[in-house]
């Protein structure tokens, strides 16, 4: 019997038993849909995390120092000297001093953080100044009381105006606003727009200890990040002598770490979802065994008319594969739709990949064939005389 005839008989059998066929497919539909939803959402989440870190600069390296004594502490001049000695590796350097601050304009006040940085920081972090300018080298050298604010600070104190030249008090010290950054998020408290940048020399004075514990270093490109991390660690080992007192972390390594964690989590979730595929396969095998029992007389007649074992086996394997394949297609449609809806609800960019859909389809067909093999073998092995006598 031709394969086309086998497929025709399989389709006819499915539509003659619509409810039973649908319930048989249900396990495959749920399993395939679950796998596609999880893969799509995990890919969307991984891309979101990677993009977030990439915004911080893939060539960026954070250096945190907790020196055991003042004599072993690293000064800003040491980091700047390292950059000057390695121009082919290091492009930019900025100290980073965060000061918890009370900001006042008139009688209004809020509590936020002021961050002391160098004039290169806006380029390193791709900050866009919408009005005015960023911190300049002369501001740092002369410790001029100037600041650049985010749109949250602007909205809180100067709603509807552009306050270039206006003054705000940071921990009681008046600072002149020289720049306003472009809005990045929603201008709310705690968002990326809730920020104030001042010269790092001023921030060290506001912090009351005069010590800089954090630096941001930018490599010339991604290929040189590892080399820059190496020379920074070498310098810190010479100055401090104990790696327990400092950490050097690159954004690239953090992205790789997060991607690895997300991949592991995704694999675990997919493995859990795949259990429903196994259940679906068992359901197909169970129904096909029932079908063999119900069609015993039909099998006996076909064998008595000259059908070979391979013909009977082919028919039942194709029937099981067709049921599973149809369930897989439905699962792909349901899974893709749910993944898109989930992406909208979670504010993720979710697009079911062609690869995951292709794999899901092949897996569904494979499950049908694998779990349909035993019933098919049982059908092919029936004695035609016994089959004809079966009532």
mmCIF file of C-alpha atoms in Angstrom:
data_model
loop_
_atom_site.group_PDB
_atom_site.id
_atom_site.type_symbol
_atom_site.label_atom_id
_atom_site.label_comp_id
_atom_site.label_asym_id
_atom_site.label_seq_id
_atom_site.Cartn_x
_atom_site.Cartn_y
_atom_site.Cartn_z
ATOM 1 C CA UNK A 1 0.000 0.000 0.000
ATOM 2 C CA UNK A 2 1.335 3.455 -0.922
ATOM 3 C CA UNK A 3 2.333 6.044 1.669
ATOM 4 C CA UNK A 4 -0.310 8.410 0.293
ATOM 5 C CA UNK A 5 -2.987 5.813 0.988
ATOM 6 C CA UNK A 6 -1.591 5.283 4.519
ATOM 7 C CA UNK A 7 -1.787 9.018 5.206
ATOM 8 C CA UNK A 8 -5.305 9.160 3.779
ATOM 9 C CA UNK A 9 -6.430 6.334 6.067
ATOM 10 C CA UNK A 10 -4.721 7.989 9.062
ATOM 11 C CA UNK A 11 -6.523 11.296 8.432
ATOM 12 C CA UNK A 12 -9.817 9.473 7.973
ATOM 13 C CA UNK A 13 -9.335 7.593 11.259
ATOM 14 C CA UNK A 14 -8.549 10.842 13.115
ATOM 15 C CA UNK A 15 -11.657 12.643 11.818
ATOM 16 C CA UNK A 16 -13.871 9.641 12.458
ATOM 17 C CA UNK A 17 -12.868 9.809 16.139
ATOM 18 C CA UNK A 18 -12.521 13.575 16.646
ATOM 19 C CA UNK A 19 -12.872 13.745 20.422
ATOM 20 C CA UNK A 20 -10.597 10.777 21.106
ATOM 21 C CA UNK A 21 -8.029 12.086 18.643
ATOM 22 C CA UNK A 22 -8.072 15.569 20.214
ATOM 23 C CA UNK A 23 -7.643 14.175 23.726
ATOM 24 C CA UNK A 24 -4.776 12.053 22.416
ATOM 25 C CA UNK A 25 -3.152 15.156 20.907
ATOM 26 C CA UNK A 26 -3.693 17.253 24.044
ATOM 27 C CA UNK A 27 -0.548 16.078 25.811
ATOM 28 C CA UNK A 28 1.544 16.870 22.716
ATOM 29 C CA UNK A 29 -0.166 20.252 22.282
ATOM 30 C CA UNK A 30 0.517 21.244 25.893
ATOM 31 C CA UNK A 31 4.104 19.976 25.807
ATOM 32 C CA UNK A 32 5.056 21.677 22.534
ATOM 33 C CA UNK A 33 3.290 24.907 23.553
ATOM 34 C CA UNK A 34 5.077 24.915 26.927
ATOM 35 C CA UNK A 35 8.481 24.401 25.311
ATOM 36 C CA UNK A 36 7.953 27.197 22.765
ATOM 37 C CA UNK A 37 6.601 29.602 25.400
ATOM 38 C CA UNK A 38 9.511 28.961 27.772
ATOM 39 C CA UNK A 39 12.178 29.130 25.041
ATOM 40 C CA UNK A 40 10.721 32.364 23.638
ATOM 41 C CA UNK A 41 10.332 34.063 27.025
ATOM 42 C CA UNK A 42 13.802 32.976 28.168
ATOM 43 C CA UNK A 43 15.323 34.300 24.931
ATOM 44 C CA UNK A 44 13.471 37.583 25.407
ATOM 45 C CA UNK A 45 14.602 37.842 29.025
ATOM 46 C CA UNK A 46 18.202 36.982 28.096
ATOM 47 C CA UNK A 47 18.208 39.651 25.376
ATOM 48 C CA UNK A 48 16.770 42.215 27.797
ATOM 49 C CA UNK A 49 19.456 41.461 30.410
ATOM 50 C CA UNK A 50 22.204 41.546 27.766
ATOM 51 C CA UNK A 51 20.928 44.864 26.382
ATOM 52 C CA UNK A 52 20.795 46.322 29.901
ATOM 53 C CA UNK A 53 24.419 45.415 30.549
ATOM 54 C CA UNK A 54 25.412 46.535 27.057
ATOM 55 C CA UNK A 55 23.984 49.995 27.799
ATOM 56 C CA UNK A 56 26.476 50.225 30.651
ATOM 57 C CA UNK A 57 29.259 49.675 28.119
ATOM 58 C CA UNK A 58 30.647 46.309 27.033
ATOM 59 C CA UNK A 59 34.180 47.705 27.306
ATOM 60 C CA UNK A 60 33.535 49.028 30.813
ATOM 61 C CA UNK A 61 35.428 47.638 33.825
ATOM 62 C CA UNK A 62 34.459 48.375 37.427
ATOM 63 C CA UNK A 63 37.214 48.521 40.037
ATOM 64 C CA UNK A 64 36.238 48.438 43.722
ATOM 65 C CA UNK A 65 38.869 48.860 46.423
ATOM 66 C CA UNK A 66 38.721 48.325 50.163
ATOM 67 C CA UNK A 67 42.335 48.945 51.164
ATOM 68 C CA UNK A 68 43.471 47.710 54.592
ATOM 69 C CA UNK A 69 45.173 51.048 55.333
ATOM 70 C CA UNK A 70 45.599 54.546 53.918
ATOM 71 C CA UNK A 71 49.180 53.816 52.900
ATOM 72 C CA UNK A 72 47.995 51.006 50.629
ATOM 73 C CA UNK A 73 45.058 52.895 49.187
ATOM 74 C CA UNK A 74 44.861 53.613 45.461
ATOM 75 C CA UNK A 75 44.664 57.259 44.425
ATOM 76 C CA UNK A 76 43.008 58.656 41.330
ATOM 77 C CA UNK A 77 46.453 59.656 40.054
ATOM 78 C CA UNK A 78 47.521 55.987 40.081
ATOM 79 C CA UNK A 79 44.638 54.949 37.815
ATOM 80 C CA UNK A 80 45.133 57.916 35.482
ATOM 81 C CA UNK A 81 48.865 57.129 35.272
ATOM 82 C CA UNK A 82 48.065 53.527 34.356
ATOM 83 C CA UNK A 83 45.848 54.770 31.521
ATOM 84 C CA UNK A 84 48.583 57.116 30.263
ATOM 85 C CA UNK A 85 51.108 54.267 30.254
ATOM 86 C CA UNK A 86 48.755 51.957 28.313
ATOM 87 C CA UNK A 87 47.044 54.096 25.653
ATOM 88 C CA UNK A 88 46.647 51.098 23.328
ATOM 89 C CA UNK A 89 44.613 49.246 25.948
ATOM 90 C CA UNK A 90 42.807 51.877 28.073
ATOM 91 C CA UNK A 91 40.745 54.610 26.455
ATOM 92 C CA UNK A 92 39.121 56.391 29.419
ATOM 93 C CA UNK A 93 39.072 56.428 33.219
ATOM 94 C CA UNK A 94 36.709 57.962 35.742
ATOM 95 C CA UNK A 95 36.636 57.850 39.545
ATOM 96 C CA UNK A 96 33.182 57.156 40.961
ATOM 97 C CA UNK A 97 32.176 58.627 44.313
ATOM 98 C CA UNK A 98 28.577 58.185 45.451
ATOM 99 C CA UNK A 99 27.293 60.462 48.199
ATOM 100 C CA UNK A 100 23.901 60.017 49.831
ATOM 101 C CA UNK A 101 22.469 63.515 49.706
ATOM 102 C CA UNK A 102 19.624 65.740 50.724
ATOM 103 C CA UNK A 103 18.808 68.003 47.789
ATOM 104 C CA UNK A 104 16.910 71.245 48.418
ATOM 105 C CA UNK A 105 15.471 74.020 46.302
ATOM 106 C CA UNK A 106 13.804 76.639 48.440
ATOM 107 C CA UNK A 107 11.709 74.756 50.990
ATOM 108 C CA UNK A 108 11.335 71.610 48.868
ATOM 109 C CA UNK A 109 13.728 68.731 49.477
ATOM 110 C CA UNK A 110 14.304 65.124 48.421
ATOM 111 C CA UNK A 111 16.803 62.439 49.389
ATOM 112 C CA UNK A 112 18.832 60.941 46.559
ATOM 113 C CA UNK A 113 22.435 60.247 45.554
ATOM 114 C CA UNK A 114 24.972 62.590 44.046
ATOM 115 C CA UNK A 115 27.709 60.891 42.030
ATOM 116 C CA UNK A 116 31.163 62.349 41.599
ATOM 117 C CA UNK A 117 32.670 61.579 38.188
ATOM 118 C CA UNK A 118 35.328 62.728 35.722
ATOM 119 C CA UNK A 119 34.659 64.621 32.505
ATOM 120 C CA UNK A 120 34.905 61.354 30.513
ATOM 121 C CA UNK A 121 32.067 59.602 32.315
ATOM 122 C CA UNK A 122 29.289 60.696 29.946
ATOM 123 C CA UNK A 123 31.149 59.194 26.968
ATOM 124 C CA UNK A 124 31.915 55.989 28.873
ATOM 125 C CA UNK A 125 28.262 55.477 29.817
ATOM 126 C CA UNK A 126 26.723 57.048 26.684
ATOM 127 C CA UNK A 127 24.959 59.755 28.669
ATOM 128 C CA UNK A 128 23.246 62.328 26.448
ATOM 129 C CA UNK A 129 23.135 65.932 27.657
ATOM 130 C CA UNK A 130 19.934 67.448 26.279
ATOM 131 C CA UNK A 131 20.474 70.954 27.638
ATOM 132 C CA UNK A 132 23.710 72.666 28.670
ATOM 133 C CA UNK A 133 26.922 70.666 29.125
ATOM 134 C CA UNK A 134 28.493 67.876 31.150
ATOM 135 C CA UNK A 135 31.185 68.139 33.824
ATOM 136 C CA UNK A 136 34.452 69.513 32.396
ATOM 137 C CA UNK A 137 38.111 69.063 33.337
ATOM 138 C CA UNK A 138 38.331 72.629 34.652
ATOM 139 C CA UNK A 139 35.389 71.930 37.002
ATOM 140 C CA UNK A 140 37.306 69.038 38.524
ATOM 141 C CA UNK A 141 40.631 70.875 38.796
ATOM 142 C CA UNK A 142 39.095 73.959 40.421
ATOM 143 C CA UNK A 143 36.485 72.000 42.407
ATOM 144 C CA UNK A 144 33.779 74.196 40.951
ATOM 145 C CA UNK A 145 30.349 73.692 42.460
ATOM 146 C CA UNK A 146 28.508 72.665 39.306
ATOM 147 C CA UNK A 147 26.203 69.744 38.619
ATOM 148 C CA UNK A 148 24.384 67.896 35.863
ATOM 149 C CA UNK A 149 20.915 66.590 36.752
ATOM 150 C CA UNK A 150 18.498 63.975 35.443
ATOM 151 C CA UNK A 151 14.934 64.699 34.392
ATOM 152 C CA UNK A 152 13.526 63.427 37.713
ATOM 153 C CA UNK A 153 15.334 66.204 39.598
ATOM 154 C CA UNK A 154 14.210 68.685 36.946
ATOM 155 C CA UNK A 155 10.559 67.663 37.267
ATOM 156 C CA UNK A 156 10.622 67.637 41.073
ATOM 157 C CA UNK A 157 11.968 71.181 41.448
ATOM 158 C CA UNK A 158 11.634 72.960 38.096
ATOM 159 C CA UNK A 159 8.535 71.533 36.404
ATOM 160 C CA UNK A 160 7.970 73.140 33.004
ATOM 161 C CA UNK A 161 11.286 75.028 32.886
ATOM 162 C CA UNK A 162 14.882 74.377 31.838
ATOM 163 C CA UNK A 163 16.863 75.338 34.960
ATOM 164 C CA UNK A 164 20.295 75.917 33.411
ATOM 165 C CA UNK A 165 22.079 78.374 35.711
ATOM 166 C CA UNK A 166 19.725 77.723 38.631
ATOM 167 C CA UNK A 167 21.104 76.481 41.955
ATOM 168 C CA UNK A 168 20.279 73.515 44.133
ATOM 169 C CA UNK A 169 21.662 72.674 47.549
ATOM 170 C CA UNK A 170 23.379 69.294 47.953
ATOM 171 C CA UNK A 171 23.862 68.540 51.656
ATOM 172 C CA UNK A 172 23.585 72.266 52.285
ATOM 173 C CA UNK A 173 26.158 73.275 49.654
ATOM 174 C CA UNK A 174 24.849 75.360 46.682
ATOM 175 C CA UNK A 175 25.601 73.850 43.243
ATOM 176 C CA UNK A 176 24.924 75.504 39.900
ATOM 177 C CA UNK A 177 23.063 73.409 37.294
ATOM 178 C CA UNK A 178 25.083 73.394 34.055
ATOM 179 C CA UNK A 179 23.438 70.461 32.267
ATOM 180 C CA UNK A 180 20.281 68.343 32.033
ATOM 181 C CA UNK A 181 20.451 64.773 30.784
ATOM 182 C CA UNK A 182 18.089 63.302 28.235
ATOM 183 C CA UNK A 183 15.246 61.251 29.729
ATOM 184 C CA UNK A 184 16.117 57.526 29.721
ATOM 185 C CA UNK A 185 13.243 55.971 31.636
ATOM 186 C CA UNK A 186 10.127 57.495 33.194
ATOM 187 C CA UNK A 187 11.604 60.314 35.289
ATOM 188 C CA UNK A 188 10.544 58.635 38.519
ATOM 189 C CA UNK A 189 12.316 58.263 41.863
ATOM 190 C CA UNK A 190 14.900 55.481 41.786
ATOM 191 C CA UNK A 191 14.939 55.306 37.985
ATOM 192 C CA UNK A 192 17.901 56.069 35.723
ATOM 193 C CA UNK A 193 16.659 59.678 35.578
ATOM 194 C CA UNK A 194 17.031 60.102 39.346
ATOM 195 C CA UNK A 195 20.650 61.257 39.210
ATOM 196 C CA UNK A 196 22.975 64.147 39.945
ATOM 197 C CA UNK A 197 26.563 64.283 38.664
ATOM 198 C CA UNK A 198 29.197 66.536 40.219
ATOM 199 C CA UNK A 199 33.013 66.734 39.922
ATOM 200 C CA UNK A 200 34.566 63.792 41.759
ATOM 201 C CA UNK A 201 36.887 66.146 43.628
ATOM 202 C CA UNK A 202 33.837 67.812 45.164
ATOM 203 C CA UNK A 203 32.227 64.458 45.928
ATOM 204 C CA UNK A 204 35.249 63.272 47.907
ATOM 205 C CA UNK A 205 34.879 66.360 50.103
ATOM 206 C CA UNK A 206 31.126 65.816 50.510
ATOM 207 C CA UNK A 207 31.744 62.187 51.508
ATOM 208 C CA UNK A 208 33.837 63.434 54.482
ATOM 209 C CA UNK A 209 36.577 60.828 54.087
ATOM 210 C CA UNK A 210 38.443 61.987 51.000
ATOM 211 C CA UNK A 211 38.909 58.406 49.776
ATOM 212 C CA UNK A 212 37.919 57.106 46.344
ATOM 213 C CA UNK A 213 37.035 53.418 46.443
ATOM 214 C CA UNK A 214 35.504 52.922 43.005
ATOM 215 C CA UNK A 215 36.768 53.549 39.479
ATOM 216 C CA UNK A 216 35.362 52.904 36.037
ATOM 217 C CA UNK A 217 37.881 52.009 33.342
ATOM 218 C CA UNK A 218 37.057 51.686 29.647
ATOM 219 C CA UNK A 219 39.094 49.467 27.315
ATOM 220 C CA UNK A 220 39.724 50.607 23.737
ATOM 221 C CA UNK A 221 37.535 47.742 22.473
ATOM 222 C CA UNK A 222 36.025 44.446 23.575
ATOM 223 C CA UNK A 223 39.047 42.441 22.385
ATOM 224 C CA UNK A 224 41.282 44.223 24.921
ATOM 225 C CA UNK A 225 39.001 43.962 27.972
ATOM 226 C CA UNK A 226 40.773 40.883 29.340
ATOM 227 C CA UNK A 227 44.190 42.517 28.923
ATOM 228 C CA UNK A 228 43.018 45.664 30.742
ATOM 229 C CA UNK A 229 41.637 43.588 33.614
ATOM 230 C CA UNK A 230 45.021 41.896 33.814
ATOM 231 C CA UNK A 231 47.101 45.083 34.046
ATOM 232 C CA UNK A 232 44.700 46.604 36.591
ATOM 233 C CA UNK A 233 45.007 43.531 38.801
ATOM 234 C CA UNK A 234 48.783 43.579 38.415
ATOM 235 C CA UNK A 235 48.920 47.216 39.550
ATOM 236 C CA UNK A 236 46.575 46.569 42.479
ATOM 237 C CA UNK A 237 48.629 43.550 43.572
ATOM 238 C CA UNK A 238 51.748 45.718 43.681
ATOM 239 C CA UNK A 239 50.020 48.516 45.585
ATOM 240 C CA UNK A 240 47.803 46.499 47.938
ATOM 241 C CA UNK A 241 49.320 43.023 47.876
ATOM 242 C CA UNK A 242 46.140 41.065 48.636
ATOM 243 C CA UNK A 243 43.351 40.318 46.163
ATOM 244 C CA UNK A 244 40.855 40.122 49.043
ATOM 245 C CA UNK A 245 40.912 43.918 49.226
ATOM 246 C CA UNK A 246 39.767 44.642 45.678
ATOM 247 C CA UNK A 247 37.498 43.397 42.902
ATOM 248 C CA UNK A 248 37.855 43.991 39.168
ATOM 249 C CA UNK A 249 34.774 43.080 37.135
ATOM 250 C CA UNK A 250 34.194 43.700 33.438
ATOM 251 C CA UNK A 251 30.749 44.125 31.908
ATOM 252 C CA UNK A 252 31.602 41.427 29.359
ATOM 253 C CA UNK A 253 32.251 38.872 32.096
ATOM 254 C CA UNK A 254 28.982 39.844 33.795
ATOM 255 C CA UNK A 255 27.091 39.450 30.512
ATOM 256 C CA UNK A 256 28.682 36.023 29.984
ATOM 257 C CA UNK A 257 27.843 35.023 33.559
ATOM 258 C CA UNK A 258 24.227 36.132 33.246
ATOM 259 C CA UNK A 259 23.844 34.432 29.859
ATOM 260 C CA UNK A 260 25.228 31.198 31.292
ATOM 261 C CA UNK A 261 22.824 31.375 34.240
ATOM 262 C CA UNK A 262 19.875 32.109 31.959
ATOM 263 C CA UNK A 263 20.822 29.215 29.658
ATOM 264 C CA UNK A 264 21.008 26.833 32.611
ATOM 265 C CA UNK A 265 17.662 28.034 33.931
ATOM 266 C CA UNK A 266 16.121 27.749 30.477
ATOM 267 C CA UNK A 267 17.392 24.190 30.053
ATOM 268 C CA UNK A 268 15.885 23.183 33.403
ATOM 269 C CA UNK A 269 12.516 24.730 32.551
ATOM 270 C CA UNK A 270 12.460 23.102 29.114
ATOM 271 C CA UNK A 271 13.322 19.728 30.686
ATOM 272 C CA UNK A 272 10.357 20.138 33.055
ATOM 273 C CA UNK A 273 8.069 21.113 30.170
ATOM 274 C CA UNK A 274 9.312 18.113 28.172
ATOM 275 C CA UNK A 275 7.755 15.801 30.759
ATOM 276 C CA UNK A 276 4.348 16.648 29.293
ATOM 277 C CA UNK A 277 5.665 15.508 25.903
ATOM 278 C CA UNK A 278 6.527 12.165 27.456
ATOM 279 C CA UNK A 279 3.023 11.955 28.906
ATOM 280 C CA UNK A 280 1.613 12.864 25.493
ATOM 281 C CA UNK A 281 3.671 10.111 23.871
ATOM 282 C CA UNK A 282 2.376 7.557 26.379
ATOM 283 C CA UNK A 283 -1.157 8.738 25.591
ATOM 284 C CA UNK A 284 -0.564 8.148 21.888
ATOM 285 C CA UNK A 285 0.801 4.674 22.539
ATOM 286 C CA UNK A 286 -2.179 3.841 24.744
ATOM 287 C CA UNK A 287 -4.726 4.982 22.154
ATOM 288 C CA UNK A 288 -2.917 3.169 19.352
ATOM 289 C CA UNK A 289 -2.966 -0.055 21.375
ATOM 290 C CA UNK A 290 -6.726 0.416 21.803
ATOM 291 C CA UNK A 291 -7.004 1.094 18.073
ATOM 292 C CA UNK A 292 -5.133 -2.145 17.287
ATOM 293 C CA UNK A 293 -7.563 -4.075 19.487
ATOM 294 C CA UNK A 294 -10.582 -2.417 17.877
ATOM 295 C CA UNK A 295 -9.298 -3.088 14.356
ATOM 296 C CA UNK A 296 -8.123 -6.664 14.882
ATOM 297 C CA UNK A 297 -10.632 -8.060 12.365
ATOM 298 C CA UNK A 298 -9.635 -5.372 9.828
ATOM 299 C CA UNK A 299 -5.990 -6.374 10.239
ATOM 300 C CA UNK A 300 -6.883 -10.052 9.752
ATOM 301 C CA UNK A 301 -8.786 -9.273 6.545
ATOM 302 C CA UNK A 302 -5.911 -7.200 5.155
ATOM 303 C CA UNK A 303 -3.412 -9.946 5.954
ATOM 304 C CA UNK A 304 -5.604 -12.609 4.350
ATOM 305 C CA UNK A 305 -5.724 -10.454 1.205
ATOM 306 C CA UNK A 306 -1.924 -10.390 1.023
ATOM 307 C CA UNK A 307 -0.862 -7.409 3.175
ATOM 308 C CA UNK A 308 2.639 -7.879 4.535
ATOM 309 C CA UNK A 309 3.816 -7.167 8.079
ATOM 310 C CA UNK A 310 5.674 -4.047 6.930
ATOM 311 C CA UNK A 311 2.459 -2.703 5.354
ATOM 312 C CA UNK A 312 0.503 -3.101 8.594
ATOM 313 C CA UNK A 313 3.357 -1.630 10.635
ATOM 314 C CA UNK A 314 3.753 1.306 8.245
ATOM 315 C CA UNK A 315 0.044 2.100 8.452
ATOM 316 C CA UNK A 316 -0.051 2.245 12.255
ATOM 317 C CA UNK A 317 3.269 4.106 12.577
ATOM 318 C CA UNK A 318 2.069 6.724 10.080
ATOM 319 C CA UNK A 319 -1.241 7.021 11.916
ATOM 320 C CA UNK A 320 0.546 7.618 15.243
ATOM 321 C CA UNK A 321 2.945 10.070 13.593
ATOM 322 C CA UNK A 322 0.069 11.960 11.969
ATOM 323 C CA UNK A 323 -1.775 12.322 15.289
ATOM 324 C CA UNK A 324 1.400 13.579 16.958
ATOM 325 C CA UNK A 325 2.253 15.863 14.022
ATOM 326 C CA UNK A 326 -1.179 17.515 14.086
ATOM 327 C CA UNK A 327 -0.844 17.959 17.842
ATOM 328 C CA UNK A 328 2.593 19.489 17.302
ATOM 329 C CA UNK A 329 1.261 22.004 14.759
ATOM 330 C CA UNK A 330 -1.536 23.008 17.149
ATOM 331 C CA UNK A 331 1.007 23.274 19.981
ATOM 332 C CA UNK A 332 3.243 25.520 17.853
ATOM 333 C CA UNK A 333 0.307 27.829 17.063
ATOM 334 C CA UNK A 334 -0.866 27.947 20.689
ATOM 335 C CA UNK A 335 2.683 28.316 22.053
ATOM 336 C CA UNK A 336 3.654 31.103 19.630
ATOM 337 C CA UNK A 337 0.478 33.034 20.400
ATOM 338 C CA UNK A 338 0.857 32.672 24.163
ATOM 339 C CA UNK A 339 4.542 33.614 23.958
ATOM 340 C CA UNK A 340 3.699 36.837 22.095
ATOM 341 C CA UNK A 341 0.977 37.696 24.619
ATOM 342 C CA UNK A 342 3.345 36.913 27.513
ATOM 343 C CA UNK A 343 5.982 39.153 25.960
ATOM 344 C CA UNK A 344 3.521 42.064 25.823
ATOM 345 C CA UNK A 345 2.439 41.515 29.437
ATOM 346 C CA UNK A 346 6.051 41.266 30.679
ATOM 347 C CA UNK A 347 7.284 44.090 28.433
ATOM 348 C CA UNK A 348 9.742 41.779 26.646
ATOM 349 C CA UNK A 349 10.631 41.537 22.976
ATOM 350 C CA UNK A 350 9.518 37.963 22.268
ATOM 351 C CA UNK A 351 9.725 36.311 18.863
ATOM 352 C CA UNK A 352 9.475 32.512 18.677
ATOM 353 C CA UNK A 353 12.566 31.448 16.762
ATOM 354 C CA UNK A 354 12.353 29.409 13.570
ATOM 355 C CA UNK A 355 14.826 26.976 15.119
ATOM 356 C CA UNK A 356 12.684 26.292 18.201
ATOM 357 C CA UNK A 357 9.570 25.839 16.041
ATOM 358 C CA UNK A 358 11.385 23.430 13.705
ATOM 359 C CA UNK A 359 12.770 21.437 16.633
ATOM 360 C CA UNK A 360 9.327 21.330 18.290
ATOM 361 C CA UNK A 361 7.756 20.030 15.079
ATOM 362 C CA UNK A 362 10.425 17.350 14.584
ATOM 363 C CA UNK A 363 10.152 16.303 18.232
ATOM 364 C CA UNK A 364 6.368 15.940 17.951
ATOM 365 C CA UNK A 365 6.712 13.747 14.846
ATOM 366 C CA UNK A 366 9.502 11.754 16.482
ATOM 367 C CA UNK A 367 7.405 11.119 19.586
ATOM 368 C CA UNK A 368 4.503 9.863 17.469
ATOM 369 C CA UNK A 369 6.726 7.474 15.554
ATOM 370 C CA UNK A 370 8.600 6.277 18.655
ATOM 371 C CA UNK A 371 5.512 5.672 20.769
ATOM 372 C CA UNK A 372 3.528 4.309 17.821
ATOM 373 C CA UNK A 373 6.155 1.665 17.049
ATOM 374 C CA UNK A 374 5.080 -0.798 19.782
ATOM 375 C CA UNK A 375 1.369 -0.791 18.828
ATOM 376 C CA UNK A 376 2.376 -1.044 15.148
ATOM 377 C CA UNK A 377 4.597 -4.019 15.888
ATOM 378 C CA UNK A 378 1.789 -5.670 17.833
ATOM 379 C CA UNK A 379 -0.609 -5.123 14.917
ATOM 380 C CA UNK A 380 1.879 -6.460 12.370
ATOM 381 C CA UNK A 381 2.501 -9.580 14.484
ATOM 382 C CA UNK A 382 -1.145 -10.666 14.708
ATOM 383 C CA UNK A 383 -1.959 -14.109 13.325
ATOM 384 C CA UNK A 384 -4.442 -13.565 10.465
ATOM 385 C CA UNK A 385 -6.548 -16.610 11.442
ATOM 386 C CA UNK A 386 -6.826 -15.448 15.074
ATOM 387 C CA UNK A 387 -7.532 -11.919 13.889
ATOM 388 C CA UNK A 388 -10.372 -13.076 11.650
ATOM 389 C CA UNK A 389 -11.908 -15.053 14.542
ATOM 390 C CA UNK A 390 -11.696 -11.987 16.876
ATOM 391 C CA UNK A 391 -15.081 -10.588 17.808
#
